[in-house]
Short mmCIF file of N, CA and C in Angstrom, two decimals:
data_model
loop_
_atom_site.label_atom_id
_atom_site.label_comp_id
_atom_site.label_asym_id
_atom_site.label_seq_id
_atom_site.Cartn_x
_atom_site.Cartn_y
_atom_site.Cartn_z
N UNK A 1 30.33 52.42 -16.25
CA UNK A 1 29.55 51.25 -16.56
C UNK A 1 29.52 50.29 -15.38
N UNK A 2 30.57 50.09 -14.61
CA UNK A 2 30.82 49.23 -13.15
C UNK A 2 29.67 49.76 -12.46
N UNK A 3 29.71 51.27 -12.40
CA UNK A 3 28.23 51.38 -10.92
C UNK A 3 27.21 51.16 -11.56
N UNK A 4 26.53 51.42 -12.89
CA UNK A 4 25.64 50.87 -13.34
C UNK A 4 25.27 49.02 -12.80
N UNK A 5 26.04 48.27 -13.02
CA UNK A 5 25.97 47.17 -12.98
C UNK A 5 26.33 46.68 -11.32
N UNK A 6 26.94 47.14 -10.64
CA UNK A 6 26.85 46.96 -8.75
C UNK A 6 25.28 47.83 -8.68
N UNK A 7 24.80 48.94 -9.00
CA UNK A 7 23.80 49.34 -8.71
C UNK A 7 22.51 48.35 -8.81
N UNK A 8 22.60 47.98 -10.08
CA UNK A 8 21.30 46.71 -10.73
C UNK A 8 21.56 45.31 -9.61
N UNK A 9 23.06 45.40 -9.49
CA UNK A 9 22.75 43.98 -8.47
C UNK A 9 22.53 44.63 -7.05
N UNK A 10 22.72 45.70 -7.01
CA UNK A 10 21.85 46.17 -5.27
C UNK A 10 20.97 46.29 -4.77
N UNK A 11 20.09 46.90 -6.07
CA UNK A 11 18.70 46.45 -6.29
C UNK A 11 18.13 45.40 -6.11
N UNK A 12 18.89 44.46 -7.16
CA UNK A 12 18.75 42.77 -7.06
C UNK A 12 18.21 42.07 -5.52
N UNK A 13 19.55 42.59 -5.07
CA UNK A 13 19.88 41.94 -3.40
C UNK A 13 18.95 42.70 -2.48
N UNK A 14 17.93 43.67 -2.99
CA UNK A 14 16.86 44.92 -1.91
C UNK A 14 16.11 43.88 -2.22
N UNK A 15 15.62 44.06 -3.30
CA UNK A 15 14.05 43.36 -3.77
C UNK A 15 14.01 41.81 -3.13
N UNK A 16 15.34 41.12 -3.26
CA UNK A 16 15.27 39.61 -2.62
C UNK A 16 14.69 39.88 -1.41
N UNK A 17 15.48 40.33 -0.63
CA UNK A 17 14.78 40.82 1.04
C UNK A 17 13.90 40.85 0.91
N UNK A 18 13.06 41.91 0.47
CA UNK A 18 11.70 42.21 0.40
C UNK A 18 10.92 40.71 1.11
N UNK A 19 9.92 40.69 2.02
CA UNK A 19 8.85 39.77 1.29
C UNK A 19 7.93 39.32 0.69
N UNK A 20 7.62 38.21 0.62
CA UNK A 20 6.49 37.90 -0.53
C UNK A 20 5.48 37.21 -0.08
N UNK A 21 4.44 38.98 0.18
CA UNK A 21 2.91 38.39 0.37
C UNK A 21 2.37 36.75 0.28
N UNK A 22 1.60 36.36 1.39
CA UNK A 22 0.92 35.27 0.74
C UNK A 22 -0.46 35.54 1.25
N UNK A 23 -1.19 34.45 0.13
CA UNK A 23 -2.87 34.52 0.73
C UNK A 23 -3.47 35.85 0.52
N UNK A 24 -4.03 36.08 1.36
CA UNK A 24 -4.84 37.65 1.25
C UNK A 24 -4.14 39.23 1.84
N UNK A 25 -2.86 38.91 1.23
CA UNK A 25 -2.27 40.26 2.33
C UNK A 25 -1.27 41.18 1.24
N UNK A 26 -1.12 42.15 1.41
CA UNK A 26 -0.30 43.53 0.34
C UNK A 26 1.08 43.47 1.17
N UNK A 27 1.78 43.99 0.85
CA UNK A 27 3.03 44.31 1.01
C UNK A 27 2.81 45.97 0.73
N UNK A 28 3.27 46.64 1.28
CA UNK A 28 3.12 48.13 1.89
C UNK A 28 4.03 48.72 1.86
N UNK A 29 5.14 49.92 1.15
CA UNK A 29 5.77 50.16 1.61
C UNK A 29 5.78 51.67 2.24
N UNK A 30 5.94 52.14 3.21
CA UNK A 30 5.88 53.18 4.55
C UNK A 30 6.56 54.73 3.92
N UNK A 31 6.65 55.75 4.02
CA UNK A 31 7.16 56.61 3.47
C UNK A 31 8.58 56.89 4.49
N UNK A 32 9.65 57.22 3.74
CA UNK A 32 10.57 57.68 4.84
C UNK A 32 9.98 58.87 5.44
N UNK A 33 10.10 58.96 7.29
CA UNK A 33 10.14 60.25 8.14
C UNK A 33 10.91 61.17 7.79
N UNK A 34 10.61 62.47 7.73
CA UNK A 34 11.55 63.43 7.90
C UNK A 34 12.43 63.45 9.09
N UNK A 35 13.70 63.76 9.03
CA UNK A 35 14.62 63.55 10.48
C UNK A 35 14.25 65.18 11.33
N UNK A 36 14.19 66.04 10.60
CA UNK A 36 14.01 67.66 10.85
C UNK A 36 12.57 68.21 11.38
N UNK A 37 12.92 68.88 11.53
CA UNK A 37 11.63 69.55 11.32
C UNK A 37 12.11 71.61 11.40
N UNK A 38 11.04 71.81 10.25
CA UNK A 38 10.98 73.42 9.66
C UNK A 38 12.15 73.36 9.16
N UNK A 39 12.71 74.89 8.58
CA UNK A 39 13.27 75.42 7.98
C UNK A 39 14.47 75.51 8.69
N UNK A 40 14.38 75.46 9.92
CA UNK A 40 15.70 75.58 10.93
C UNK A 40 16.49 74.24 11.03
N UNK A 41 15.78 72.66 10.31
CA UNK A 41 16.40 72.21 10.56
C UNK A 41 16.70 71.25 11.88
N UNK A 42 15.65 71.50 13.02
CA UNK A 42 15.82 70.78 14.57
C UNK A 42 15.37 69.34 14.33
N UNK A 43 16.46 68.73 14.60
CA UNK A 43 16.17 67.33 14.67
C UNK A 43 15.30 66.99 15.66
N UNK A 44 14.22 65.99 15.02
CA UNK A 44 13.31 65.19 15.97
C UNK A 44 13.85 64.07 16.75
N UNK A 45 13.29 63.96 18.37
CA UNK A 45 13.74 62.99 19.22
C UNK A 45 13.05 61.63 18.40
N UNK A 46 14.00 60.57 18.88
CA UNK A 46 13.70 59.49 18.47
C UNK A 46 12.42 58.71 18.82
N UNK A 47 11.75 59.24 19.70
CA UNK A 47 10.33 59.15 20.49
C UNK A 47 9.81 59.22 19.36
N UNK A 48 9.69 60.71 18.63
CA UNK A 48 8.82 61.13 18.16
C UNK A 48 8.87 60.80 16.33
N UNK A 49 10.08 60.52 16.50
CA UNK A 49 10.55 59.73 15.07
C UNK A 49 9.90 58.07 14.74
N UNK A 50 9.87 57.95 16.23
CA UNK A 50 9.52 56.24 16.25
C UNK A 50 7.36 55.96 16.47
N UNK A 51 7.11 57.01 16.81
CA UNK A 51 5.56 57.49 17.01
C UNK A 51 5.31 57.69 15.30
N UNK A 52 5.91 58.73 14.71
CA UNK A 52 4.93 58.77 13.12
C UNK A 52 5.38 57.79 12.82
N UNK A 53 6.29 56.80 12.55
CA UNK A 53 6.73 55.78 11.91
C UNK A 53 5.25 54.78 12.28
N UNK A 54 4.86 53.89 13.52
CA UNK A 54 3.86 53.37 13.88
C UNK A 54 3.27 53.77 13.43
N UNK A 55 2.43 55.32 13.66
CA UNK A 55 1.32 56.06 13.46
C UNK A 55 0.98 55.51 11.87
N UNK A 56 1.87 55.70 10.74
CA UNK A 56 1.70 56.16 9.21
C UNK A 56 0.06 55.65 9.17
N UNK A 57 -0.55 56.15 8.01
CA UNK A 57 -1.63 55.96 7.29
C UNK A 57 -1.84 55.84 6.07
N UNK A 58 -0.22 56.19 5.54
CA UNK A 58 -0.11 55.92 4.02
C UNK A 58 0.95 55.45 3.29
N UNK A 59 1.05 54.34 1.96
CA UNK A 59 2.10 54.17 1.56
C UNK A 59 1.67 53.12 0.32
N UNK A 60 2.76 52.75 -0.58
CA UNK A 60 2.73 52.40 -1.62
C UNK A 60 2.63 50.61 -1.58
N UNK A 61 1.45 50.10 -2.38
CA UNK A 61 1.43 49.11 -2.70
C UNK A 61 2.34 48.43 -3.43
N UNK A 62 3.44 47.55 -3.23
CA UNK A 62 4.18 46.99 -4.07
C UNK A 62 4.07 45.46 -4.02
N UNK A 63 3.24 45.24 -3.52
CA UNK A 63 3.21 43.32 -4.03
C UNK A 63 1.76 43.22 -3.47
N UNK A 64 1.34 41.92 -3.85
CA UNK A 64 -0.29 41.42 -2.99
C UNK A 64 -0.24 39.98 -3.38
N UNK A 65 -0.14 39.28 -2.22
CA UNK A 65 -0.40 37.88 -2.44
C UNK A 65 -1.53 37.22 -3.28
N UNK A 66 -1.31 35.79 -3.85
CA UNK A 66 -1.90 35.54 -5.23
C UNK A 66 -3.73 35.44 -4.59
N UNK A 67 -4.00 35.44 -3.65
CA UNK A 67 -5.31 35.32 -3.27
C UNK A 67 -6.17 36.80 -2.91
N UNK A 68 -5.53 37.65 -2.67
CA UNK A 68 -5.96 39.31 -2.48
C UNK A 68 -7.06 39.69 -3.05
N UNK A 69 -7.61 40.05 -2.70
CA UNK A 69 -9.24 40.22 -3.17
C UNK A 69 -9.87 39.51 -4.47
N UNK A 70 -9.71 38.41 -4.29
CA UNK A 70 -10.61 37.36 -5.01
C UNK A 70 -11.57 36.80 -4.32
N UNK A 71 -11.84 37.36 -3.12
CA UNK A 71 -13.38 36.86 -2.46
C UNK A 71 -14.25 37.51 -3.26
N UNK A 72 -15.18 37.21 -4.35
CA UNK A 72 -16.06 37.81 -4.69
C UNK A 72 -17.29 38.16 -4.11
N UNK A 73 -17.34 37.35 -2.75
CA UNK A 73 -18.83 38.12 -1.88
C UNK A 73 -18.40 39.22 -1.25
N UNK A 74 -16.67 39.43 -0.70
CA UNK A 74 -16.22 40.88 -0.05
C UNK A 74 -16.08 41.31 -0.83
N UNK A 75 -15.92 41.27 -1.61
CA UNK A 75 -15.19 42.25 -3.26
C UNK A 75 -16.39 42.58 -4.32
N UNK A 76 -16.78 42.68 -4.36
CA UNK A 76 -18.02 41.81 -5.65
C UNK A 76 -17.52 43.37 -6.71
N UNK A 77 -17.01 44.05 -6.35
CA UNK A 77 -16.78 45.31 -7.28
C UNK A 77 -15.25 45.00 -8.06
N UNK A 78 -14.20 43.80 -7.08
CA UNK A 78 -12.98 43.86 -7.55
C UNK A 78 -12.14 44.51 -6.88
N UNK A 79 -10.63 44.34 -6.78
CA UNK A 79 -9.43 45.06 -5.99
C UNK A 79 -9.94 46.46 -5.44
N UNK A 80 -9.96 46.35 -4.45
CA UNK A 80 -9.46 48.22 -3.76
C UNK A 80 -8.77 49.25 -4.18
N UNK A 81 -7.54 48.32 -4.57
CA UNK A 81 -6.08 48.88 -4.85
C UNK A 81 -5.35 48.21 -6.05
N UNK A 82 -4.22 48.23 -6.59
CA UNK A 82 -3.40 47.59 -7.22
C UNK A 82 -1.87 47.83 -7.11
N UNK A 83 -1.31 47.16 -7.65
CA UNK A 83 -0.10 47.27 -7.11
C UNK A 83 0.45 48.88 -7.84
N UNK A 84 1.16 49.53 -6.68
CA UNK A 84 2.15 50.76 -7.49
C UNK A 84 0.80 51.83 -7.28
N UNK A 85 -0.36 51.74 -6.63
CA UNK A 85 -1.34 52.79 -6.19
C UNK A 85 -0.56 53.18 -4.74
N UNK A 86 -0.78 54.22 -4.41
CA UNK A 86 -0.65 55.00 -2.95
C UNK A 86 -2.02 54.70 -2.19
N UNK A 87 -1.81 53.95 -0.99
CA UNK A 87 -3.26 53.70 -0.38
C UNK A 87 -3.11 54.24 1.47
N UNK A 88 -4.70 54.59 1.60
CA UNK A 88 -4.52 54.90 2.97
C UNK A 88 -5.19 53.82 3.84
N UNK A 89 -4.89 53.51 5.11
CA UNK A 89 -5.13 52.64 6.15
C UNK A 89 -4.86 52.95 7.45
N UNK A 90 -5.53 52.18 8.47
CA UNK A 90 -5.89 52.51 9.76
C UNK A 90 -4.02 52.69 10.06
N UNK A 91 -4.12 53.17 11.57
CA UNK A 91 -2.43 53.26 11.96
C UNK A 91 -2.98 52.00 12.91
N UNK A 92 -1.65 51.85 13.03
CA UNK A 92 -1.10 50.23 13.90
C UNK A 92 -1.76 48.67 13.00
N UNK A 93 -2.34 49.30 11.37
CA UNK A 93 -2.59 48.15 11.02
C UNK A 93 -1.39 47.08 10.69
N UNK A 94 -1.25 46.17 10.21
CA UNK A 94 -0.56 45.24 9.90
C UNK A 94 0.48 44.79 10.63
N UNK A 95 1.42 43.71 10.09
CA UNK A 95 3.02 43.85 10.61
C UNK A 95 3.76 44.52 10.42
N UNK A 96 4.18 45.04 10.93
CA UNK A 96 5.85 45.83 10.89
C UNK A 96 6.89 45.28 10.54
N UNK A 97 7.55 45.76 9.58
CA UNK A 97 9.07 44.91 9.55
C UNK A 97 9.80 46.12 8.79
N UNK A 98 11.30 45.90 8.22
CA UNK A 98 12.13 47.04 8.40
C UNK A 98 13.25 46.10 7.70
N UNK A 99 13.73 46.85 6.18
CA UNK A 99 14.29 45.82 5.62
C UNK A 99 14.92 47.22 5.06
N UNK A 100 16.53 47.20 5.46
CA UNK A 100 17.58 47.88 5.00
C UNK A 100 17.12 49.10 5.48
N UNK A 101 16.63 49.37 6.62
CA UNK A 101 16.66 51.03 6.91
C UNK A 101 14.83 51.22 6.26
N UNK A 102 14.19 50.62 5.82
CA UNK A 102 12.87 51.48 5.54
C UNK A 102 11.48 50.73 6.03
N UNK A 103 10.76 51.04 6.25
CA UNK A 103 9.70 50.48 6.81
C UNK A 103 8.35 49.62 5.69
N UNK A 104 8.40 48.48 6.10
CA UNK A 104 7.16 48.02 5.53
C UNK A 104 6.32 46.93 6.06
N UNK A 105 4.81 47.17 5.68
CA UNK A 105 3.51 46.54 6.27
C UNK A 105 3.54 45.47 5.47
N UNK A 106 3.05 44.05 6.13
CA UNK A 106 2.19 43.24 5.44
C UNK A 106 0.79 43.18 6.19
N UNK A 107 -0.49 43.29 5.72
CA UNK A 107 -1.28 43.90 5.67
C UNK A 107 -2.62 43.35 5.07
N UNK A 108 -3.62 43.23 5.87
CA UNK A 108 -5.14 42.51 5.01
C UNK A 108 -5.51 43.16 3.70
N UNK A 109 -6.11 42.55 2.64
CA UNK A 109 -6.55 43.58 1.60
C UNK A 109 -7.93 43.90 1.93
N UNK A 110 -8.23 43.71 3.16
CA UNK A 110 -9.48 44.68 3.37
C UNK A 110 -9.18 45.69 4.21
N UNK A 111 -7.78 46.18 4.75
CA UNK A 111 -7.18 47.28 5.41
C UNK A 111 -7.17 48.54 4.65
N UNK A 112 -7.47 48.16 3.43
CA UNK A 112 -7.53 49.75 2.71
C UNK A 112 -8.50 49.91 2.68
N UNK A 113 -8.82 51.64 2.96
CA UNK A 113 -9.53 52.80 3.17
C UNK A 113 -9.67 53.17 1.96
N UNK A 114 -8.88 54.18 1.32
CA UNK A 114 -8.48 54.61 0.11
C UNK A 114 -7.92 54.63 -0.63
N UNK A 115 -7.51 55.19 -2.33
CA UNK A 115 -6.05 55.09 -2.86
C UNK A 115 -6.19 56.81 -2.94
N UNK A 116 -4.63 57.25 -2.78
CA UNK A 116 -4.83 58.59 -3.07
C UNK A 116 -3.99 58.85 -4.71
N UNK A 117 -4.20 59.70 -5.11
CA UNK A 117 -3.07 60.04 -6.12
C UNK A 117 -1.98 60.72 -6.10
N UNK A 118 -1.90 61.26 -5.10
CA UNK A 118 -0.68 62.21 -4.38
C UNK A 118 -0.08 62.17 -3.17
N UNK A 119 0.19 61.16 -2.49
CA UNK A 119 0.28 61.27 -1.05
C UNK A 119 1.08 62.43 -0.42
N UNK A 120 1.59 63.25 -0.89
CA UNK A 120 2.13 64.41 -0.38
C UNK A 120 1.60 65.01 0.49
N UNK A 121 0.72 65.24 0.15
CA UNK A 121 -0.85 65.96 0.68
C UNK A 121 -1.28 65.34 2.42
N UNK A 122 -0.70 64.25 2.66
CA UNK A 122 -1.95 63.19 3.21
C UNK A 122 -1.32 62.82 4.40
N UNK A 123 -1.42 62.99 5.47
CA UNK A 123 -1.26 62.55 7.05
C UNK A 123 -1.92 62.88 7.88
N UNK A 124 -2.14 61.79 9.11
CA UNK A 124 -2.51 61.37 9.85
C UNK A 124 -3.40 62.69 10.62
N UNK A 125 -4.24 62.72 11.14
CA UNK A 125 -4.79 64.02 11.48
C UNK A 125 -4.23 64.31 13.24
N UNK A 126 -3.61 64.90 13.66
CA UNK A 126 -2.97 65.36 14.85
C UNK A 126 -4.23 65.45 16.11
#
């Protein structure tokens, strides 16, 4: 019952970090890189670890500041996205920041492209 309850406050203390969108911008969060690569296992140089990281094109909406597509002359259809959709976007869009080891964008809400339903599927074209 103890790790239950250190777990919920670790959480607690992630999500505080986090930040909180303002105005017209999403909060993004980045997919972790694989460290490997194939079946063998060869670790990737940090070059190339630190290249897809920049590069990404996809990742999960988890916040959007209280103004986010309420322009109704850019919007006139309504949100792009919503929060907890998988969306795709240009690479090198937004800010970068890096909170406990993982990567996340804050980001225009006219930076999304798409939402996908699977991002498994979905990277950057080589």
């Amino acid at each position: 019952m103890n790790d239950q309850v250190e777990t919920a406050v670790t959480d607690e203390e992630m999500e505080a970090q986090l930040p909180k969108p303002v105005g017209y911008r999403l909060l993004v969060a980045l997919p972790q890189i694989e460290e490997t690569i194939g079946e063998m296992k060869l670790f990737k140089p940090k070059q190339t670890m630190r290249e897809e990281r920049i590069l990404s094109t996809v990742g999960l909406v988890l916040d959007m500041g209280d103004q986010a597509y309420s322009d109704l002359t850019r919007f006139p259809n309504g949100p792009w996205c919503k929060v907890g959709d998988y969306v795709v976007f240009p690479s090198y869009t937004g800010t970068r920041l890096s909170v406990n080891g993982v990567e996340y964008r804050l980001m225009n809400d006219d930076s999304i492209e798409a939402v996908v339903a699977d991002p498994r599927g979905v990277s950057r074209a080589g």
